[in-house]
Amino acid sequence: MTFETLGNKENPAVLLIHGMLCTAKDCRGFGKYLADDYYVIMPTLDGHGNDGTDLLSAEGEASKILDYLRENGIDRLALIQGSSMGAEVALALYELLNAKGIPVHRCFFDGGPFFDFKPAFRRFMYVRFRNLVKIFDTDDHEEAYSKVMESGIIKFVAKDKAAEFEPMIRSITAERRSFSDSTIRNMVKICYNCKLPHFTEGEQRKMIFFHSNEEPAVKCRKRLVKAYPVAVYRGISGYAHCGLQIKKPKGYAELLKKAIKEGL
């Protein structure tokens, strides 16, 4: 795991966790609009960079982020934000920080697929993602971009709004990358075998679950509401999965600021 930061370390800290197949640089687009007021911390999760690591679990990633916070003298967070699979990592981190007595003012989970599907479905998704990540293992970045944009997974997730993903897909295909079999299996497990930890009502009130009303991941909301009845749930129409942060990064950053200050 590696880390990037923006802003003044003396300011309140916010942590932005990217989604599946992305890296910390995919948080810069909206993170830069937070950097005037906050110290912005952006990890690249294991198995997603070129540091030779494998992604093992959401809990393992949370533990490494905790180590980084301690090593850098950060003893509280104004915000944990997680996108897509990063939302599951953010949830695991929130649980861990609560257990360690480290205050978190607000959590913002964007597009998290908080599902717990049967093994047969997870095996199916493993094959789909195994085939998808092969596209990244090339130096022909334009070909990789075209293949990803035409992939069945992008068409399923984005439906008729795949064009919104162009900046993100260009970013993640801008360099040759490989994903280990272990990383692929554990990405699928994090997304589709997600256990929802217990949180008190006070802890739930700090949690904001945000989805596009048209995205497939919104279907996990019933499960979330049952587990966290007093958390905050917000939706937006007209965007694909995590589309607001991609299409309108400044507006998305303002939404995060509002979440920190007012809780939406």
Short mmCIF file of C-alpha atoms in Angstrom, two decimals:
data_model
loop_
_atom_site.label_atom_id
_atom_site.label_comp_id
_atom_site.label_asym_id
_atom_site.label_seq_id
_atom_site.Cartn_x
_atom_site.Cartn_y
_atom_site.Cartn_z
CA MET A 1 0.00 0.00 0.00
CA THR A 2 1.22 3.46 -0.88
CA PHE A 3 -0.13 6.89 0.06
CA GLU A 4 -0.50 10.31 -1.53
CA THR A 5 -1.46 13.49 0.30
CA LEU A 6 -2.72 16.96 -0.55
CA GLY A 7 -2.93 20.08 1.57
CA ASN A 8 -1.61 21.21 4.94
CA LYS A 9 -1.02 18.54 7.58
CA GLU A 10 -2.12 21.02 10.26
CA ASN A 11 -5.67 20.95 8.88
CA PRO A 12 -8.27 18.32 9.83
CA ALA A 13 -7.59 15.06 7.99
CA VAL A 14 -9.87 13.36 5.47
CA LEU A 15 -9.24 9.94 3.97
CA LEU A 16 -10.35 9.07 0.43
CA ILE A 17 -10.37 5.38 -0.59
CA HIS A 18 -10.56 4.59 -4.32
CA GLY A 19 -12.66 1.91 -5.95
CA MET A 20 -11.82 -1.41 -7.56
CA LEU A 21 -9.07 -1.29 -10.24
CA CYS A 22 -8.37 2.40 -9.52
CA THR A 23 -5.53 4.05 -7.57
CA ALA A 24 -5.06 7.10 -5.37
CA LYS A 25 -4.73 9.31 -8.45
CA ASP A 26 -8.40 8.67 -9.21
CA CYS A 27 -9.29 10.55 -6.02
CA ARG A 28 -7.23 13.61 -6.96
CA GLY A 29 -9.94 15.06 -9.21
CA PHE A 30 -12.20 15.84 -6.26
CA GLY A 31 -9.57 15.61 -3.53
CA LYS A 32 -7.84 18.76 -4.77
CA TYR A 33 -10.98 20.76 -3.99
CA LEU A 34 -10.81 19.62 -0.37
CA ALA A 35 -7.14 20.49 0.08
CA ASP A 36 -7.66 24.16 1.00
CA ASP A 37 -9.53 23.21 4.15
CA TYR A 38 -8.39 19.66 4.87
CA TYR A 39 -5.35 17.42 4.84
CA VAL A 40 -6.28 14.87 2.18
CA ILE A 41 -4.90 11.32 2.50
CA MET A 42 -5.33 8.95 -0.46
CA PRO A 43 -4.05 5.35 -0.23
CA THR A 44 -3.54 3.06 -3.20
CA LEU A 45 -4.86 -0.25 -1.96
CA ASP A 46 -2.77 -3.41 -2.08
CA GLY A 47 -2.82 -5.21 -5.40
CA HIS A 48 -3.81 -2.05 -7.29
CA GLY A 49 -0.47 -0.32 -7.75
CA ASN A 50 2.87 -1.62 -8.96
CA ASP A 51 4.33 -2.23 -5.50
CA GLY A 52 4.19 -6.03 -5.68
CA THR A 53 1.46 -6.44 -3.06
CA ASP A 54 -1.72 -8.51 -3.12
CA LEU A 55 -5.12 -7.44 -1.86
CA LEU A 56 -6.15 -9.79 0.95
CA SER A 57 -9.17 -8.35 2.75
CA ALA A 58 -10.97 -5.16 3.69
CA GLU A 59 -9.86 -5.70 7.28
CA GLY A 60 -6.23 -6.10 6.21
CA GLU A 61 -6.36 -2.85 4.25
CA ALA A 62 -7.97 -1.09 7.21
CA SER A 63 -5.17 -2.29 9.49
CA LYS A 64 -2.50 -0.90 7.13
CA ILE A 65 -4.29 2.45 6.95
CA LEU A 66 -4.44 2.56 10.75
CA ASP A 67 -0.67 1.93 10.88
CA TYR A 68 -0.11 4.84 8.49
CA LEU A 69 -2.28 7.18 10.58
CA ARG A 70 -0.40 6.27 13.74
CA GLU A 71 3.01 6.61 12.10
CA ASN A 72 2.07 10.10 10.89
CA GLY A 73 0.58 11.33 14.15
CA ILE A 74 -3.01 11.52 12.88
CA ASP A 75 -5.29 10.76 15.81
CA ARG A 76 -8.69 11.68 14.34
CA LEU A 77 -10.42 11.99 10.97
CA ALA A 78 -12.96 14.55 9.85
CA LEU A 79 -14.10 12.18 7.09
CA ILE A 80 -13.64 8.69 5.71
CA GLN A 81 -14.85 8.51 2.11
CA GLY A 82 -14.88 5.29 0.11
CA SER A 83 -15.90 4.68 -3.51
CA SER A 84 -17.39 1.38 -4.75
CA MET A 85 -15.21 -1.42 -3.31
CA GLY A 86 -13.39 1.29 -1.36
CA ALA A 87 -16.62 1.85 0.55
CA GLU A 88 -16.33 -1.66 2.01
CA VAL A 89 -12.74 -0.90 3.04
CA ALA A 90 -13.98 2.36 4.55
CA LEU A 91 -16.59 0.45 6.56
CA ALA A 92 -13.95 -1.94 7.90
CA LEU A 93 -11.71 1.03 8.76
CA TYR A 94 -14.53 2.79 10.59
CA GLU A 95 -15.12 -0.33 12.68
CA LEU A 96 -11.41 -0.60 13.47
CA LEU A 97 -10.97 3.06 14.39
CA ASN A 98 -14.00 2.90 16.67
CA ALA A 99 -12.47 -0.12 18.40
CA LYS A 100 -9.16 1.75 18.84
CA GLY A 101 -10.83 4.89 20.18
CA ILE A 102 -9.83 7.06 17.21
CA PRO A 103 -12.59 9.63 16.53
CA VAL A 104 -14.19 9.81 13.09
CA HIS A 105 -16.56 12.72 12.52
CA ARG A 106 -18.30 11.41 9.37
CA CYS A 107 -18.24 8.48 6.94
CA PHE A 108 -19.38 8.79 3.31
CA PHE A 109 -19.87 5.52 1.43
CA ASP A 110 -20.31 6.18 -2.31
CA GLY A 111 -21.70 3.39 -4.48
CA GLY A 112 -20.65 0.60 -2.17
CA PRO A 113 -21.90 -2.84 -3.31
CA PHE A 114 -22.58 -4.13 0.20
CA PHE A 115 -23.83 -7.53 -0.98
CA ASP A 116 -23.54 -11.04 0.42
CA PHE A 117 -24.17 -13.32 -2.54
CA LYS A 118 -23.96 -17.09 -2.76
CA PRO A 119 -20.65 -18.77 -3.78
CA ALA A 120 -21.92 -19.59 -7.29
CA PHE A 121 -22.47 -15.92 -8.07
CA ARG A 122 -19.06 -15.01 -6.64
CA ARG A 123 -17.40 -17.62 -8.86
CA PHE A 124 -19.19 -16.14 -11.85
CA MET A 125 -18.00 -12.63 -10.98
CA TYR A 126 -14.45 -13.89 -10.42
CA VAL A 127 -14.35 -15.13 -14.02
CA ARG A 128 -15.75 -11.83 -15.29
CA PHE A 129 -13.15 -9.77 -13.41
CA ARG A 130 -10.32 -12.18 -14.25
CA ASN A 131 -11.06 -11.61 -17.92
CA LEU A 132 -11.41 -7.86 -17.43
CA VAL A 133 -8.06 -7.31 -15.71
CA LYS A 134 -6.17 -9.06 -18.52
CA ILE A 135 -6.93 -5.98 -20.61
CA PHE A 136 -4.70 -3.83 -18.38
CA ASP A 137 -1.60 -5.95 -18.98
CA THR A 138 -0.46 -4.14 -22.13
CA ASP A 139 1.54 -1.11 -23.23
CA ASP A 140 -1.11 -0.22 -25.81
CA HIS A 141 -3.09 2.14 -23.60
CA GLU A 142 -5.55 3.21 -26.28
CA GLU A 143 -6.45 -0.39 -27.07
CA ALA A 144 -6.85 -1.12 -23.34
CA TYR A 145 -9.13 1.88 -22.96
CA SER A 146 -11.31 0.82 -25.89
CA LYS A 147 -11.61 -2.77 -24.66
CA VAL A 148 -12.58 -1.72 -21.13
CA MET A 149 -15.19 0.72 -22.40
CA GLU A 150 -16.70 -2.08 -24.52
CA SER A 151 -16.58 -4.67 -21.74
CA GLY A 152 -19.74 -6.27 -20.44
CA ILE A 153 -19.02 -5.21 -16.86
CA ILE A 154 -18.84 -1.51 -17.74
CA LYS A 155 -22.02 -1.78 -19.79
CA PHE A 156 -23.76 -3.53 -16.88
CA VAL A 157 -22.59 -1.06 -14.23
CA ALA A 158 -23.00 2.12 -16.29
CA LYS A 159 -25.91 1.04 -18.50
CA ASP A 160 -26.50 3.95 -20.93
CA LYS A 161 -24.08 6.27 -19.12
CA ALA A 162 -20.76 4.57 -19.92
CA ALA A 163 -19.40 7.85 -21.34
CA GLU A 164 -19.28 9.20 -17.76
CA PHE A 165 -16.55 6.67 -17.03
CA GLU A 166 -14.20 7.92 -19.74
CA PRO A 167 -11.89 9.98 -17.45
CA MET A 168 -11.61 7.15 -14.93
CA ILE A 169 -11.02 4.45 -17.55
CA ARG A 170 -8.36 6.55 -19.27
CA SER A 171 -6.69 7.00 -15.90
CA ILE A 172 -6.63 3.32 -14.98
CA THR A 173 -5.41 2.25 -18.45
CA ALA A 174 -2.69 4.91 -18.65
CA GLU A 175 0.03 2.46 -17.60
CA ARG A 176 0.60 -1.28 -17.80
CA ARG A 177 -0.77 -3.01 -14.73
CA SER A 178 -1.22 -6.60 -13.64
CA PHE A 179 -3.53 -8.03 -10.99
CA SER A 180 -2.72 -11.29 -9.22
CA ASP A 181 -5.24 -14.10 -8.97
CA SER A 182 -5.30 -13.58 -5.20
CA THR A 183 -6.16 -9.91 -5.65
CA ILE A 184 -8.97 -10.71 -8.10
CA ARG A 185 -10.50 -13.32 -5.80
CA ASN A 186 -10.37 -10.99 -2.82
CA MET A 187 -11.81 -8.04 -4.75
CA VAL A 188 -14.81 -10.25 -5.49
CA LYS A 189 -15.01 -11.40 -1.87
CA ILE A 190 -14.92 -7.84 -0.51
CA CYS A 191 -17.72 -6.72 -2.83
CA TYR A 192 -19.95 -9.77 -2.85
CA ASN A 193 -19.32 -11.49 0.48
CA CYS A 194 -19.57 -8.37 2.63
CA LYS A 195 -20.35 -8.83 6.31
CA LEU A 196 -21.91 -5.81 7.99
CA PRO A 197 -20.32 -5.18 11.40
CA HIS A 198 -22.32 -3.95 14.36
CA PHE A 199 -22.38 -0.21 15.05
CA THR A 200 -24.16 1.61 17.86
CA GLU A 201 -26.87 4.11 17.02
CA GLY A 202 -24.43 6.94 17.74
CA GLU A 203 -21.90 5.44 15.33
CA GLN A 204 -24.60 4.87 12.69
CA ARG A 205 -25.62 8.54 12.76
CA LYS A 206 -22.16 9.42 11.41
CA MET A 207 -22.63 7.12 8.39
CA ILE A 208 -23.90 8.36 5.00
CA PHE A 209 -24.67 5.81 2.28
CA PHE A 210 -24.80 7.45 -1.14
CA HIS A 211 -25.88 5.77 -4.38
CA SER A 212 -27.08 6.70 -7.81
CA ASN A 213 -30.72 5.67 -8.02
CA GLU A 214 -30.00 3.92 -11.35
CA GLU A 215 -26.91 1.92 -10.40
CA PRO A 216 -27.02 -1.84 -9.61
CA ALA A 217 -25.30 -1.35 -6.23
CA VAL A 218 -28.31 0.58 -4.88
CA LYS A 219 -30.08 -2.76 -4.52
CA CYS A 220 -28.04 -3.43 -1.38
CA ARG A 221 -29.81 -0.57 0.40
CA LYS A 222 -32.54 -2.77 1.89
CA ARG A 223 -29.84 -4.84 3.55
CA LEU A 224 -28.08 -1.72 4.82
CA VAL A 225 -31.24 -0.18 6.25
CA LYS A 226 -31.97 -3.37 8.16
CA ALA A 227 -28.47 -3.37 9.67
CA TYR A 228 -28.13 0.41 10.18
CA PRO A 229 -31.62 1.89 10.56
CA VAL A 230 -30.50 5.29 11.85
CA ALA A 231 -27.72 5.89 9.29
CA VAL A 232 -28.27 8.52 6.59
CA TYR A 233 -29.26 7.37 3.08
CA ARG A 234 -29.04 9.66 0.08
CA GLY A 235 -29.56 9.07 -3.64
CA ILE A 236 -29.02 10.98 -6.83
CA SER A 237 -30.61 10.52 -10.25
CA GLY A 238 -29.09 10.89 -13.69
CA TYR A 239 -25.63 9.46 -12.92
CA ALA A 240 -23.91 6.11 -13.27
CA HIS A 241 -22.10 4.26 -10.47
CA CYS A 242 -19.95 6.85 -8.63
CA GLY A 243 -20.69 9.14 -11.57
CA LEU A 244 -21.03 12.40 -9.66
CA GLN A 245 -17.41 12.37 -8.47
CA ILE A 246 -16.21 11.65 -12.01
CA LYS A 247 -18.44 14.05 -13.92
CA LYS A 248 -18.59 16.93 -11.42
CA PRO A 249 -15.59 16.61 -9.08
CA LYS A 250 -15.86 20.14 -7.66
CA GLY A 251 -19.55 19.70 -6.91
CA TYR A 252 -18.80 16.33 -5.35
CA ALA A 253 -16.15 17.88 -3.12
CA GLU A 254 -18.68 20.49 -1.99
CA LEU A 255 -21.06 17.65 -1.15
CA LEU A 256 -18.38 16.04 1.01
CA LYS A 257 -17.71 19.34 2.77
CA LYS A 258 -21.42 19.66 3.48
CA ALA A 259 -21.46 16.10 4.79
CA ILE A 260 -18.64 16.92 7.21
CA LYS A 261 -20.21 20.16 8.43
CA GLU A 262 -23.91 19.37 8.36
CA GLY A 263 -24.22 15.61 7.95
CA LEU A 264 -26.49 16.11 4.90
#
